[in-house]
DNA sequence: ACAATTTAGTTGACTCAGTCAAACAATTAT
DNA sequence: ATAATTGTTTGACTGAGTCAACTAAATTGT
């Protein structure tokens, strides 16, 4: 049995969040919709077609009550129904253009509300909150699907994120000292300072608004692309993301006309080494160094394209 | 502005938790209490004495509605009231023995409910959930007491944090481009790379484990200390933290034997400028530049120690 | 094949949680 | 003293949500 402090804490949180959601949901009164209306419209709007049963089940609503809501939405022109070809008892519900507009308006208000909340917080806090929400959600609702992984070019702050997360990780895991963070910061700084959109590129892997990985390609001159700052967050390891990032970047480098990719790493980073090996890189140089405190084997790997 | 994937995630969680709490709260129907009744009884039961106003405020209830609920509780013998000696309009409410029994019964049911949920989970999971709940709570609940502000030397990842937060802020607020982040990263990189414990220093202001401000002193040679990367997070502005940081660092520079402090900033950063002026800095040079996109007035300020 | 049962959705009839405005009584401010 | 404010109660509603009964189509059992 879980211990009682945990249960108390959970009850406490539930009480708190009941209050909190109560406040949030009152704000829907600025619109002609009740909370339930909003939930229904939202659910219809975010799917293509739904049947009434499915709605009632997912939102835990009384079918009679739902039926009335839908009827009202229909007379207001927010939704339209077509008979289900597979089951003539059932109607498939979808939003009209007008309903879609309302749906988006609701979404906007909801966003604004949360934006306002978040703006009162310190910069890193929304991310902590969302991460915590995801934890709860994934454990409490095993059916929840992970938001999709997005790989996108870098934005403001991403380089800082790379510096921070790499520094924390290698310091904790391998005891590297601040010079490592310094090196990463300098690499990041030069990358941004001399950024050449034609030949340089940075990709950030993100899931649900949270950065989980990075990789850079910079122009080393002489047709050589340098692969740098490959990093995968703890939470995303073992999923093949590193391999994907590297493979895709090889293709990218080829397309950009580079004739060789080169990278520098350290032998103790086994996972990374495995990825490079598999991608066809070969080790061309190795040197012992103490750049970051502990003694390490720095390695240079290259791949001819 | 926080980015939209985060907001979506938060909305998604709120929707999920609205459902979740809805299910949880329906279960109260096994008792003669509605959710609101239960909340009220719980609140009274867990305090010694409360006034009706306080209850209405904390639970966000309509006073008229609350008044009726209390009346019912009173006729049912769950609560008793004594006139407030300090204010004869007001009544102090407390639970009777019978009310206390009901209160505990409610608590028991609530515990059982959560125990059941938790029992379905894997061993470590309840702990993770509760930790996540605490994170959310502490960040979202303005009533929760603020953990104390700590000013400490930098640790692994702090420079990355500085880069990230400054880049995000100046990009959002002033439309500066990636070269700004590049510059900050390089400054940070050089600071760490050439770190001299005797003459360089970085302070991070942190609250509850979350960074909210920074300032650096680096050795500019010739007895000149350079003040760099002053930054205060949105959540901590207007509290005089900037002034504290600057004033303290002036004292530090003096103690280290520097004879002058110099810094570079841009004229549009009014808050920072006010701090420097007040601290006795004087403007010694100014130049128009476009280092970060928009046209700006770079300013060099110095203070003789 | 066809009766029995289940499922999708609708309608009538109701109730009770929650709201709004006004009133009263005590306190605080001017 | 008088006015404005605050704590609480009451009257008069309303409308969100419920429950039971019903139609019609689909599924199941024999």
mmCIF file of N, CA, C and O in Angstrom, chain A residues 56-102:
data_model
loop_
_atom_site.group_PDB
_atom_site.id
_atom_site.type_symbol
_atom_site.label_atom_id
_atom_site.label_comp_id
_atom_site.label_asym_id
_atom_site.label_seq_id
_atom_site.Cartn_x
_atom_site.Cartn_y
_atom_site.Cartn_z
ATOM 1 N N UNK A 56 -20.169 11.120 -25.630
ATOM 2 C CA UNK A 56 -20.699 10.907 -24.286
ATOM 3 C C UNK A 56 -19.730 10.071 -23.469
ATOM 4 O O UNK A 56 -19.481 10.351 -22.300
ATOM 5 N N UNK A 57 -19.156 9.076 -24.093
ATOM 6 C CA UNK A 57 -18.224 8.210 -23.382
ATOM 7 C C UNK A 57 -16.975 8.997 -22.986
ATOM 8 O O UNK A 57 -16.597 9.038 -21.822
ATOM 9 N N UNK A 58 -16.374 9.675 -23.947
ATOM 10 C CA UNK A 58 -15.110 10.351 -23.671
ATOM 11 C C UNK A 58 -15.256 11.496 -22.687
ATOM 12 O O UNK A 58 -14.342 11.782 -21.929
ATOM 13 N N UNK A 59 -16.364 12.177 -22.740
ATOM 14 C CA UNK A 59 -16.527 13.321 -21.840
ATOM 15 C C UNK A 59 -17.343 12.953 -20.606
ATOM 16 O O UNK A 59 -17.619 13.806 -19.770
ATOM 17 N N UNK A 60 -17.723 11.715 -20.514
ATOM 18 C CA UNK A 60 -18.494 11.245 -19.357
ATOM 19 C C UNK A 60 -19.773 12.051 -19.177
ATOM 20 O O UNK A 60 -20.054 12.539 -18.080
ATOM 21 N N UNK A 61 -20.507 12.197 -20.261
ATOM 22 C CA UNK A 61 -21.739 12.974 -20.180
ATOM 23 C C UNK A 61 -22.951 12.071 -20.310
ATOM 24 O O UNK A 61 -22.902 11.029 -20.960
ATOM 25 N N UNK A 62 -24.022 12.517 -19.714
ATOM 26 C CA UNK A 62 -25.300 11.843 -19.856
ATOM 27 C C UNK A 62 -25.757 11.980 -21.307
ATOM 28 O O UNK A 62 -25.784 13.090 -21.849
ATOM 29 N N UNK A 63 -26.142 10.863 -21.950
ATOM 30 C CA UNK A 63 -26.529 10.961 -23.357
ATOM 31 C C UNK A 63 -27.704 11.908 -23.588
ATOM 32 O O UNK A 63 -27.757 12.596 -24.634
ATOM 33 N N UNK A 64 -28.615 11.934 -22.648
ATOM 34 C CA UNK A 64 -29.759 12.832 -22.803
ATOM 35 C C UNK A 64 -29.308 14.284 -22.836
ATOM 36 O O UNK A 64 -29.705 15.066 -23.702
ATOM 37 N N UNK A 65 -28.452 14.580 -21.886
ATOM 38 C CA UNK A 65 -27.925 15.934 -21.768
ATOM 39 C C UNK A 65 -27.141 16.299 -23.024
ATOM 40 O O UNK A 65 -27.339 17.372 -23.628
ATOM 41 N N UNK A 66 -26.302 15.386 -23.442
ATOM 42 C CA UNK A 66 -25.504 15.621 -24.643
ATOM 43 C C UNK A 66 -26.404 15.853 -25.846
ATOM 44 O O UNK A 66 -26.167 16.749 -26.660
ATOM 45 N N UNK A 67 -27.440 15.052 -25.928
ATOM 46 C CA UNK A 67 -28.366 15.167 -27.045
ATOM 47 C C UNK A 67 -28.928 16.584 -27.141
ATOM 48 O O UNK A 67 -29.006 17.182 -28.216
ATOM 49 N N UNK A 68 -29.293 17.137 -26.001
ATOM 50 C CA UNK A 68 -29.825 18.509 -25.991
ATOM 51 C C UNK A 68 -28.772 19.532 -26.413
ATOM 52 O O UNK A 68 -29.066 20.459 -27.169
ATOM 53 N N UNK A 69 -27.585 19.347 -25.909
ATOM 54 C CA UNK A 69 -26.508 20.272 -26.287
ATOM 55 C C UNK A 69 -26.293 20.240 -27.791
ATOM 56 O O UNK A 69 -26.211 21.280 -28.454
ATOM 57 N N UNK A 70 -26.261 19.028 -28.333
ATOM 58 C CA UNK A 70 -26.020 18.890 -29.764
ATOM 59 C C UNK A 70 -27.156 19.522 -30.572
ATOM 60 O O UNK A 70 -26.919 20.180 -31.591
ATOM 61 N N UNK A 71 -28.360 19.311 -30.089
ATOM 62 C CA UNK A 71 -29.524 19.898 -30.756
ATOM 63 C C UNK A 71 -29.379 21.418 -30.825
ATOM 64 O O UNK A 71 -29.600 22.051 -31.861
ATOM 65 N N UNK A 72 -28.972 21.990 -29.690
ATOM 66 C CA UNK A 72 -28.812 23.440 -29.638
ATOM 67 C C UNK A 72 -27.706 23.891 -30.592
ATOM 68 O O UNK A 72 -27.886 24.812 -31.366
ATOM 69 N N UNK A 73 -26.594 23.201 -30.548
ATOM 70 C CA UNK A 73 -25.489 23.533 -31.448
ATOM 71 C C UNK A 73 -25.946 23.480 -32.895
ATOM 72 O O UNK A 73 -25.528 24.280 -33.724
ATOM 73 N N UNK A 74 -26.819 22.519 -33.183
ATOM 74 C CA UNK A 74 -27.267 22.342 -34.565
ATOM 75 C C UNK A 74 -28.150 23.516 -34.994
ATOM 76 O O UNK A 74 -27.956 24.078 -36.069
ATOM 77 N N UNK A 75 -29.084 23.898 -34.131
ATOM 78 C CA UNK A 75 -29.946 25.025 -34.505
ATOM 79 C C UNK A 75 -29.144 26.316 -34.584
ATOM 80 O O UNK A 75 -29.480 27.211 -35.340
ATOM 81 N N UNK A 76 -28.051 26.378 -33.818
ATOM 82 C CA UNK A 76 -27.198 27.568 -33.887
ATOM 83 C C UNK A 76 -26.228 27.503 -35.058
ATOM 84 O O UNK A 76 -25.434 28.427 -35.279
ATOM 85 N N UNK A 77 -26.266 26.395 -35.780
ATOM 86 C CA UNK A 77 -25.421 26.281 -36.966
ATOM 87 C C UNK A 77 -23.959 26.012 -36.673
ATOM 88 O O UNK A 77 -23.095 26.284 -37.504
ATOM 89 N N UNK A 78 -23.674 25.484 -35.492
ATOM 90 C CA UNK A 78 -22.273 25.238 -35.157
ATOM 91 C C UNK A 78 -21.797 23.872 -35.633
ATOM 92 O O UNK A 78 -20.616 23.670 -35.893
ATOM 93 N N UNK A 79 -22.748 22.948 -35.702
ATOM 94 C CA UNK A 79 -22.362 21.603 -36.132
ATOM 95 C C UNK A 79 -23.330 21.103 -37.204
ATOM 96 O O UNK A 79 -24.414 21.655 -37.383
ATOM 97 N N UNK A 80 -22.883 20.088 -37.913
ATOM 98 C CA UNK A 80 -23.800 19.425 -38.831
ATOM 99 C C UNK A 80 -23.630 17.924 -38.668
ATOM 100 O O UNK A 80 -22.582 17.448 -38.220
ATOM 101 N N UNK A 81 -24.694 17.203 -39.020
ATOM 102 C CA UNK A 81 -24.623 15.760 -38.836
ATOM 103 C C UNK A 81 -24.918 15.067 -40.154
ATOM 104 O O UNK A 81 -25.730 15.539 -40.947
ATOM 105 N N UNK A 82 -24.214 13.983 -40.366
ATOM 106 C CA UNK A 82 -24.541 13.128 -41.507
ATOM 107 C C UNK A 82 -24.762 11.736 -40.954
ATOM 108 O O UNK A 82 -24.105 11.342 -40.007
ATOM 109 N N UNK A 83 -25.726 11.031 -41.546
ATOM 110 C CA UNK A 83 -25.974 9.683 -41.043
ATOM 111 C C UNK A 83 -24.753 8.798 -41.284
ATOM 112 O O UNK A 83 -24.106 8.887 -42.321
ATOM 113 N N UNK A 84 -24.469 7.985 -40.306
ATOM 114 C CA UNK A 84 -23.358 7.060 -40.426
ATOM 115 C C UNK A 84 -23.739 5.971 -41.436
ATOM 116 O O UNK A 84 -24.729 5.271 -41.251
ATOM 117 N N UNK A 85 -22.967 5.841 -42.515
ATOM 118 C CA UNK A 85 -23.319 4.835 -43.529
ATOM 119 C C UNK A 85 -23.296 3.401 -42.973
ATOM 120 O O UNK A 85 -24.035 2.546 -43.427
ATOM 121 N N UNK A 86 -22.475 3.196 -41.964
ATOM 122 C CA UNK A 86 -22.347 1.845 -41.415
ATOM 123 C C UNK A 86 -23.418 1.510 -40.371
ATOM 124 O O UNK A 86 -23.593 0.358 -40.023
ATOM 125 N N UNK A 87 -24.050 2.536 -39.845
ATOM 126 C CA UNK A 87 -24.995 2.301 -38.763
ATOM 127 C C UNK A 87 -26.045 3.402 -38.794
ATOM 128 O O UNK A 87 -25.807 4.509 -38.349
ATOM 129 N N UNK A 88 -27.201 3.059 -39.294
ATOM 130 C CA UNK A 88 -28.178 4.115 -39.545
ATOM 131 C C UNK A 88 -28.841 4.656 -38.274
ATOM 132 O O UNK A 88 -29.616 5.592 -38.334
ATOM 133 N N UNK A 89 -28.517 4.064 -37.121
ATOM 134 C CA UNK A 89 -29.005 4.682 -35.882
ATOM 135 C C UNK A 89 -28.160 5.898 -35.535
ATOM 136 O O UNK A 89 -28.601 6.826 -34.877
ATOM 137 N N UNK A 90 -26.912 5.822 -35.979
ATOM 138 C CA UNK A 90 -25.908 6.765 -35.521
ATOM 139 C C UNK A 90 -25.694 7.935 -36.484
ATOM 140 O O UNK A 90 -25.876 7.788 -37.694
ATOM 141 N N UNK A 91 -25.364 9.056 -35.946
ATOM 142 C CA UNK A 91 -25.095 10.256 -36.733
ATOM 143 C C UNK A 91 -23.630 10.633 -36.568
ATOM 144 O O UNK A 91 -23.107 10.588 -35.466
ATOM 145 N N UNK A 92 -22.994 11.026 -37.650
ATOM 146 C CA UNK A 92 -21.628 11.518 -37.526
ATOM 147 C C UNK A 92 -21.654 13.035 -37.433
ATOM 148 O O UNK A 92 -22.243 13.703 -38.291
ATOM 149 N N UNK A 93 -21.036 13.541 -36.413
ATOM 150 C CA UNK A 93 -21.102 14.968 -36.126
ATOM 151 C C UNK A 93 -19.790 15.637 -36.540
ATOM 152 O O UNK A 93 -18.711 15.102 -36.308
ATOM 153 N N UNK A 94 -19.925 16.791 -37.167
ATOM 154 C CA UNK A 94 -18.721 17.560 -37.464
ATOM 155 C C UNK A 94 -19.046 19.043 -37.352
ATOM 156 O O UNK A 94 -20.205 19.432 -37.366
ATOM 157 N N UNK A 95 -18.013 19.854 -37.217
ATOM 158 C CA UNK A 95 -18.264 21.285 -37.076
ATOM 159 C C UNK A 95 -18.484 21.938 -38.439
ATOM 160 O O UNK A 95 -17.903 21.540 -39.430
ATOM 161 N N UNK A 96 -19.333 22.953 -38.451
ATOM 162 C CA UNK A 96 -19.488 23.787 -39.649
ATOM 163 C C UNK A 96 -18.369 24.831 -39.622
ATOM 164 O O UNK A 96 -17.614 24.914 -38.666
ATOM 165 N N UNK A 97 -18.294 25.644 -40.676
ATOM 166 C CA UNK A 97 -17.295 26.717 -40.682
ATOM 167 C C UNK A 97 -17.481 27.623 -39.483
ATOM 168 O O UNK A 97 -16.525 28.008 -38.815
ATOM 169 N N UNK A 98 -18.757 27.923 -39.238
ATOM 170 C CA UNK A 98 -19.056 28.812 -38.118
ATOM 171 C C UNK A 98 -18.651 28.173 -36.788
ATOM 172 O O UNK A 98 -18.083 28.832 -35.912
ATOM 173 N N UNK A 99 -18.934 26.889 -36.680
ATOM 174 C CA UNK A 99 -18.553 26.175 -35.472
ATOM 175 C C UNK A 99 -17.051 26.147 -35.310
ATOM 176 O O UNK A 99 -16.520 26.292 -34.197
ATOM 177 N N UNK A 100 -16.378 26.014 -36.434
ATOM 178 C CA UNK A 100 -14.929 25.979 -36.379
ATOM 179 C C UNK A 100 -14.370 27.296 -35.856
ATOM 180 O O UNK A 100 -13.413 27.329 -35.092
ATOM 181 N N UNK A 101 -15.028 28.363 -36.300
ATOM 182 C CA UNK A 101 -14.621 29.693 -35.834
ATOM 183 C C UNK A 101 -14.751 29.797 -34.323
ATOM 184 O O UNK A 101 -13.840 30.231 -33.631
ATOM 185 N N UNK A 102 -15.903 29.363 -33.811
ATOM 186 C CA UNK A 102 -16.140 29.390 -32.369
ATOM 187 C C UNK A 102 -15.132 28.522 -31.650
ATOM 188 O O UNK A 102 -14.627 28.875 -30.584
#
